[in-house]
Coordinates of C-alpha atoms in Angstrom, one line a residue:
M1236 CA -81.4 61.8 -70.8
T1237 CA -77.8 62.8 -70.4
E1238 CA -75.4 62.7 -73.4
Q1239 CA -72.9 59.9 -73.4
A1240 CA -69.5 60.3 -75.0
S1241 CA -65.9 59.6 -74.2
G1242 CA -65.4 60.9 -70.7
A1243 CA -69.1 61.5 -70.1
R1244 CA -70.8 60.6 -66.9
L1245 CA -73.8 58.5 -66.1
S1246 CA -76.6 60.3 -64.3
L1247 CA -79.2 58.2 -62.5
I1248 CA -81.1 61.3 -61.8
I1249 CA -81.4 63.5 -64.9
G1250 CA -83.9 62.4 -67.5
G1251 CA -87.4 61.1 -67.7
T1252 CA -90.9 62.5 -67.7
F1253 CA -91.0 63.3 -64.0
H1254 CA -87.7 65.0 -64.2
G1255 CA -89.0 67.1 -67.1
L1256 CA -92.0 68.1 -65.0
L1257 CA -89.8 69.2 -62.1
Q1258 CA -87.8 71.3 -64.6
R1259 CA -91.0 73.0 -66.0
L1260 CA -92.1 73.8 -62.4
G1261 CA -88.7 75.4 -61.6
L1262 CA -87.7 72.9 -59.0
L1263 CA -84.4 72.1 -60.7
G1264 CA -81.1 73.9 -60.3
A1265 CA -78.9 75.2 -63.1
D1266 CA -77.2 71.8 -63.2
R1267 CA -80.6 70.2 -64.0
L1268 CA -80.6 68.5 -60.6
P1269 CA -83.4 68.8 -58.0
A1270 CA -82.9 71.9 -55.9
F1271 CA -83.4 71.7 -52.1
K1272 CA -86.8 73.3 -52.4
A1273 CA -88.0 70.4 -54.6
G1274 CA -88.1 68.0 -51.7
A1275 CA -89.9 70.5 -49.5
V1276 CA -92.5 71.3 -52.2
L1277 CA -93.2 67.6 -53.0
A1278 CA -93.5 66.8 -49.3
A1279 CA -96.0 69.7 -48.9
V1280 CA -98.0 68.5 -52.0
A1281 CA -98.2 65.1 -50.3
W1282 CA -99.1 66.1 -46.8
L1283 CA -101.1 69.3 -47.0
P1284 CA -104.1 68.2 -49.1
P1285 CA -105.1 65.3 -46.7
A1286 CA -104.4 67.5 -43.7
T1287 CA -106.5 70.3 -45.1
L1288 CA -109.4 68.0 -46.1
A1289 CA -109.4 66.3 -42.8
I1290 CA -110.0 69.6 -41.1
L1291 CA -112.5 70.8 -43.6
Q1292 CA -114.5 67.5 -43.3
D1293 CA -114.6 68.0 -39.6
L1294 CA -115.8 71.6 -39.9
L1295 CA -118.1 71.5 -42.9
A1296 CA -119.5 68.0 -42.6
D1297 CA -119.3 67.6 -38.9
N1298 CA -117.4 64.4 -39.5
P1299 CA -114.0 63.9 -37.8
A1300 CA -113.3 60.7 -39.6
G1301 CA -110.0 61.9 -41.2
L1302 CA -108.6 63.9 -38.3
G1303 CA -106.5 60.9 -37.3
F1304 CA -104.3 61.7 -40.3
L1305 CA -102.8 64.7 -38.3
S1306 CA -101.5 62.4 -35.6
D1307 CA -100.6 59.3 -37.7
L1308 CA -96.8 58.9 -37.5
S1309 CA -96.9 56.5 -40.5
A1310 CA -98.4 59.2 -42.7
L1311 CA -95.9 61.8 -41.4
A1312 CA -93.1 59.4 -42.1
R1313 CA -94.2 58.7 -45.7
F1314 CA -95.5 62.0 -46.9
L1315 CA -93.1 64.4 -45.2
V1316 CA -89.9 62.6 -44.1
G1317 CA -89.9 59.9 -46.8
I1318 CA -90.7 62.0 -49.8
F1319 CA -88.3 64.8 -48.7
A1320 CA -85.5 62.3 -48.2
L1321 CA -86.1 60.6 -51.5
V1322 CA -85.8 63.9 -53.4
A1323 CA -83.2 65.7 -51.3
I1324 CA -80.6 62.9 -51.7
E1325 CA -80.6 63.1 -55.5
R1326 CA -78.0 65.8 -55.9
Q1327 CA -75.5 64.0 -53.6
A1328 CA -76.3 60.7 -55.3
D1329 CA -75.6 62.1 -58.8
A1330 CA -72.2 63.5 -57.7
R1331 CA -71.2 60.2 -56.0
V1332 CA -72.2 58.0 -59.0
S1333 CA -70.3 60.3 -61.4
L1334 CA -67.2 60.2 -59.2
I1335 CA -67.2 56.4 -59.0
L1336 CA -67.8 55.8 -62.7
D1337 CA -65.3 58.4 -63.8
N1338 CA -62.6 56.8 -61.6
F1339 CA -62.7 53.6 -63.6
R1340 CA -61.4 55.7 -66.4
Q1341 CA -59.1 58.1 -64.4
A1342 CA -57.5 55.2 -62.4
Q1343 CA -56.8 53.4 -65.8
L1344 CA -58.6 50.3 -64.6
L1345 CA -59.6 49.7 -68.2
D1346 CA -57.4 49.6 -71.3
E1347 CA -58.0 52.2 -73.9
R1348 CA -59.6 49.7 -76.3
D1349 CA -62.1 48.6 -73.6
L1350 CA -63.4 52.2 -72.9
P1351 CA -66.0 52.0 -75.7
A1352 CA -67.6 49.0 -73.9
L1353 CA -67.7 51.1 -70.7
D1354 CA -69.4 54.0 -72.5
A1355 CA -71.9 51.6 -74.0
A1356 CA -72.8 50.1 -70.6
M1357 CA -73.2 53.6 -69.2
A1358 CA -75.4 54.8 -72.1
K1359 CA -77.6 51.7 -71.7
A1360 CA -78.0 52.4 -67.9
D1361 CA -78.8 56.0 -68.6
R1362 CA -81.5 55.0 -71.1
H1363 CA -83.1 52.7 -68.5
T1364 CA -83.2 55.2 -65.7
S1365 CA -84.6 57.8 -68.1
S1366 CA -87.2 55.5 -69.6
R1367 CA -90.7 57.0 -69.9
F1368 CA -92.2 53.6 -70.1
A1369 CA -90.5 52.5 -66.9
E1370 CA -91.9 55.6 -65.2
A1371 CA -95.4 54.9 -66.5
V1372 CA -95.2 51.4 -65.1
M1373 CA -94.0 52.8 -61.7
L1374 CA -96.9 55.2 -61.6
A1375 CA -99.4 52.5 -62.4
A1376 CA -97.9 50.1 -59.9
G1377 CA -98.0 52.9 -57.3
L1378 CA -101.7 53.5 -57.8
V1379 CA -102.4 49.8 -57.6
I1380 CA -100.3 49.2 -54.5
T1381 CA -101.8 52.2 -52.8
G1382 CA -105.3 51.0 -53.5
L1383 CA -104.6 47.6 -52.0
I1384 CA -102.9 49.0 -48.9
F1385 CA -105.7 51.6 -48.2
N1386 CA -108.5 49.0 -48.6
Y1387 CA -106.6 46.6 -46.3
S1388 CA -105.9 49.3 -43.7
V1389 CA -109.6 50.3 -43.5
R1390 CA -110.9 46.8 -43.3
I1391 CA -108.6 45.7 -40.5
D1392 CA -108.9 48.9 -38.5
P1393 CA -112.4 50.4 -38.0
S1394 CA -110.8 53.6 -36.5
A1395 CA -108.5 54.2 -39.5
W1396 CA -108.5 57.8 -40.7
E1397 CA -108.5 56.6 -44.3
G1398 CA -112.1 55.7 -44.1
R1399 CA -114.6 53.0 -42.9
V1400 CA -116.5 50.0 -44.1
V1401 CA -120.2 50.4 -44.8
Q1402 CA -122.1 47.3 -45.8
G1403 CA -119.0 45.6 -46.9
E1404 CA -117.8 48.5 -49.0
V1405 CA -114.9 50.8 -48.2
L1406 CA -115.9 54.5 -48.0
F1407 CA -112.9 56.8 -47.9
S1408 CA -112.8 60.0 -45.8
W1409 CA -111.9 63.2 -47.5
A1410 CA -108.3 62.9 -46.2
G1411 CA -108.3 59.3 -47.3
L1412 CA -109.3 60.2 -50.8
A1413 CA -106.5 62.8 -51.1
A1414 CA -104.0 60.4 -49.7
R1415 CA -105.2 57.5 -51.8
W1416 CA -104.9 59.4 -55.2
V1417 CA -102.2 62.0 -54.5
S1418 CA -100.0 61.5 -51.4
A1419 CA -99.5 57.7 -51.3
P1420 CA -99.0 57.3 -55.1
L1421 CA -96.4 60.1 -55.1
F1422 CA -94.5 58.3 -52.3
Q1423 CA -94.8 54.9 -54.0
F1424 CA -93.6 56.4 -57.4
L1425 CA -90.6 58.0 -55.8
F1426 CA -89.8 54.8 -53.9
L1427 CA -90.1 52.6 -57.0
R1428 CA -88.1 55.1 -59.0
W1429 CA -85.2 54.8 -56.6
L1430 CA -85.6 51.0 -56.5
W1431 CA -85.4 50.9 -60.3
R1432 CA -82.2 53.1 -60.2
F1433 CA -80.7 50.6 -57.7
V1434 CA -81.5 47.7 -60.0
V1435 CA -80.0 49.5 -63.0
W1436 CA -76.9 50.5 -61.0
S1437 CA -76.4 46.9 -59.8
Y1438 CA -76.6 45.6 -63.3
L1439 CA -74.1 48.3 -64.5
L1440 CA -71.6 47.2 -61.8
F1441 CA -72.1 43.6 -62.9
R1442 CA -71.3 44.5 -66.5
I1443 CA -68.2 46.5 -65.5
S1444 CA -67.0 43.6 -63.3
R1445 CA -67.0 41.3 -66.3
M1446 CA -64.8 43.7 -68.3
P1447 CA -61.0 43.0 -68.4
L1448 CA -60.1 45.2 -65.4
Q1449 CA -56.5 46.2 -64.9
L1450 CA -56.3 45.4 -61.1
S1451 CA -53.1 45.6 -59.1
V1452 CA -52.3 43.0 -56.4
T1453 CA -49.9 45.4 -54.6
H1454 CA -52.4 48.3 -54.4
P1455 CA -52.3 49.7 -50.8
D1456 CA -56.1 49.4 -50.5
R1457 CA -55.8 45.5 -50.6
M1458 CA -58.7 45.4 -53.0
G1459 CA -56.8 45.6 -56.3
G1460 CA -57.6 49.3 -56.5
L1461 CA -61.4 48.8 -56.3
S1462 CA -61.9 50.3 -52.8
F1463 CA -63.6 53.4 -54.4
V1464 CA -66.6 51.3 -55.4
S1465 CA -67.5 50.9 -51.8
L1466 CA -68.4 54.6 -51.8
Y1467 CA -71.7 53.8 -53.7
P1468 CA -74.0 52.5 -50.9
P1469 CA -74.4 56.0 -49.3
V1470 CA -75.9 57.0 -52.7
F1471 CA -79.0 55.0 -51.6
N1472 CA -79.0 55.9 -47.9
G1473 CA -81.8 58.3 -48.6
L1474 CA -83.8 55.3 -49.9
V1475 CA -82.9 53.2 -46.9
F1476 CA -83.7 56.0 -44.5
A1477 CA -87.1 56.7 -46.1
I1478 CA -88.1 53.0 -46.1
S1479 CA -86.9 52.6 -42.5
A1480 CA -88.9 55.6 -41.4
V1481 CA -92.1 54.2 -43.0
I1482 CA -91.5 50.7 -41.4
A1483 CA -90.8 52.3 -38.0
A1484 CA -94.0 54.4 -38.2
A1485 CA -96.0 51.3 -39.3
F1486 CA -94.5 49.4 -36.3
I1487 CA -95.5 52.2 -33.9
R1488 CA -99.0 52.3 -35.4
D1489 CA -99.4 48.5 -34.9
L1490 CA -98.1 48.7 -31.4
G1491 CA -100.9 51.0 -30.6
V1492 CA -103.6 48.4 -31.4
Q1493 CA -101.9 45.2 -30.5
T1494 CA -99.3 43.8 -28.0
I1495 CA -96.0 42.7 -29.3
S1496 CA -93.2 41.4 -27.1
L1497 CA -90.0 43.5 -26.8
Q1498 CA -87.9 40.5 -27.9
T1499 CA -90.0 40.2 -31.1
V1500 CA -89.6 43.9 -31.8
Q1501 CA -85.9 43.7 -31.3
I1502 CA -85.5 40.7 -33.6
L1503 CA -87.6 42.4 -36.3
V1504 CA -85.6 45.6 -36.0
A1505 CA -82.3 43.7 -36.1
A1506 CA -83.5 41.7 -39.1
W1507 CA -84.4 44.8 -41.0
V1508 CA -81.0 46.5 -40.4
L1509 CA -79.2 43.4 -41.5
F1510 CA -81.3 43.0 -44.6
A1511 CA -80.8 46.7 -45.5
V1512 CA -77.0 46.3 -45.2
A1513 CA -77.0 43.0 -47.2
L1514 CA -79.1 44.6 -49.9
M1515 CA -76.9 47.7 -50.3
V1516 CA -73.6 45.9 -50.2
G1517 CA -74.8 43.0 -52.2
P1518 CA -74.0 44.4 -55.6
L1519 CA -70.3 44.6 -54.6
L1520 CA -70.3 40.8 -54.7
V1521 CA -70.1 41.0 -58.5
F1522 CA -66.4 41.9 -58.1
M1523 CA -65.7 38.7 -56.1
P1524 CA -64.7 36.5 -59.2
C1525 CA -62.1 39.0 -60.6
L1526 CA -60.7 39.7 -57.1
A1527 CA -60.6 36.0 -56.2
A1528 CA -58.8 35.2 -59.5
L1529 CA -56.4 38.1 -58.9
K1530 CA -55.5 36.9 -55.4
E1531 CA -55.2 33.3 -56.5
G1532 CA -52.8 34.1 -59.3
A1533 CA -50.8 36.5 -57.2
I1534 CA -50.3 34.0 -54.4
V1535 CA -48.9 31.6 -56.9
R1536 CA -46.7 34.0 -58.9
Y1537 CA -45.5 36.2 -56.0
G1538 CA -45.1 33.2 -53.8
R1539 CA -42.8 31.6 -56.4
L1540 CA -40.8 34.8 -56.7
A1541 CA -40.4 35.2 -52.9
G1542 CA -39.5 31.6 -52.6
E1543 CA -36.7 31.9 -55.2
L1544 CA -35.3 35.0 -53.6
H1545 CA -35.3 33.6 -50.0
R1546 CA -33.8 30.3 -51.1
A1547 CA -31.0 32.2 -52.9
F1548 CA -30.5 34.3 -49.8
E1549 CA -30.2 31.2 -47.6
R1550 CA -27.8 29.5 -49.9
K1551 CA -25.5 32.6 -49.9
W1552 CA -25.6 33.6 -46.3
L1553 CA -26.4 30.4 -44.4
D1554 CA -25.0 27.6 -46.6
G1555 CA -22.2 29.6 -48.3
K1556 CA -19.0 31.2 -47.0
A1557 CA -20.3 34.7 -46.6
G1558 CA -20.0 35.9 -43.0
G1559 CA -22.3 38.0 -40.8
G1560 CA -20.0 41.0 -41.1
D1561 CA -20.4 41.0 -44.9
L1562 CA -24.2 41.0 -44.5
L1563 CA -24.0 44.5 -42.9
T1564 CA -22.7 46.0 -46.1
S1565 CA -24.8 43.9 -48.5
A1566 CA -28.0 44.9 -50.1
D1567 CA -29.3 41.3 -49.9
A1568 CA -31.0 41.7 -46.6
S1569 CA -32.7 44.9 -47.7
A1570 CA -33.9 43.2 -50.9
A1571 CA -35.4 40.3 -48.9
A1572 CA -37.1 42.7 -46.5
D1573 CA -38.5 44.8 -49.4
T1574 CA -39.8 41.6 -51.1
N1575 CA -41.6 40.6 -47.8
A1576 CA -43.2 44.1 -47.6
V1577 CA -44.5 43.8 -51.1
V1578 CA -45.6 40.1 -51.1
G1579 CA -46.9 40.0 -47.5
P1580 CA -50.1 42.1 -48.1
I1581 CA -51.1 39.9 -51.0
W1582 CA -52.3 37.2 -48.6
G1583 CA -54.5 39.8 -47.1
L1584 CA -56.1 40.9 -50.4
R1585 CA -59.9 41.2 -50.0
V1586 CA -62.1 39.5 -52.5
I1587 CA -65.0 41.8 -51.7
P1588 CA -64.4 45.6 -51.9
I1589 CA -66.3 46.6 -48.8
E1590 CA -65.2 49.2 -46.2
A1591 CA -66.3 49.1 -42.6
S1592 CA -67.5 52.7 -42.9
T1593 CA -69.8 51.7 -45.8
I1594 CA -71.5 49.1 -43.6
I1595 CA -71.8 51.5 -40.7
S1596 CA -73.4 54.3 -42.9
V1597 CA -76.1 51.9 -44.2
A1598 CA -76.7 50.5 -40.8
L1599 CA -77.2 54.0 -39.4
A1600 CA -79.6 55.0 -42.2
A1601 CA -81.7 51.8 -41.5
G1602 CA -81.4 51.9 -37.7
I1603 CA -81.9 55.5 -36.7
P1604 CA -85.7 55.6 -37.5
M1605 CA -86.0 52.3 -35.6
L1606 CA -84.9 53.9 -32.3
A1607 CA -88.4 55.3 -32.0
V1608 CA -89.8 51.7 -32.3
L1609 CA -87.6 50.4 -29.6
A1610 CA -88.5 53.4 -27.4
T1611 CA -92.2 52.6 -27.9

């Protein structure tokens, strides 16, 4: 677990039993973050044992039951693409989270007396993401989920590479056993680990949104100075991409054994992309109350100020004796124009700090693997 102190950063990545295991195996860099080879090694650990055992069972036992593993796109998506993406994204994710959280301090969005509350919230989030108990629960859940999925797959598909049903009992192939106890639990664990990080991150944003943030109604980002928080969804694009790749591969596998209309597939793909975008940008909704209150108060206060200035301007230049020639050498017109420039954007203040580029990046992460489904 990372140390938390004044100015320290939160790491969603560093800490925990699994992280310690990677460190002992030499799969972490000098900064204690997963090196590029970590994703490749874990993907190989997941994919090679079932592939090797499928070939050995065919050669030694004259039983090709598990050879389907080699051509199963869903297995390829989970054990190679998915696992590699879930690990490879961690270094970038750690840097992005650190940047966002540090900016609450650097941009002076919190008063000095409120910084201890920020440190406490970050420390609590760090403890949660580094929790050994949480990781144990994830591992147990991964084993249970994998068992249910594999038994279901074998029972509904007699040609499944995972195994076959004999007298009502599921008998796994050699490849199926390796995938059941090694490959699939590893994928499920990494997936649940990222899902837990997302939950912890969302709660941390909620706690920060309830702090007395020093927002500026005239900030050029029209989000009170909070536009930087919209940088966070790409942190989880690796998670979105991995899930999308698995869903796409499962779709393709189902299309091979049953007929589904193109319209149905298009609806399902669109629904998944919309759901992924809504899920990733959803935590940003926690800033709605403070931004809505900021906009409401600003409209009243700045509206009153602008009204007073323009009424004074009209009394002097329209109702008074001042002439048009005098206006050319007066600063009043410039003051009115400057006030309009400052006050005008207030009515365009956004109550949700979301950038279009954020939505596009998440949609691409969710949608690119689905192109294979549409092509099928």
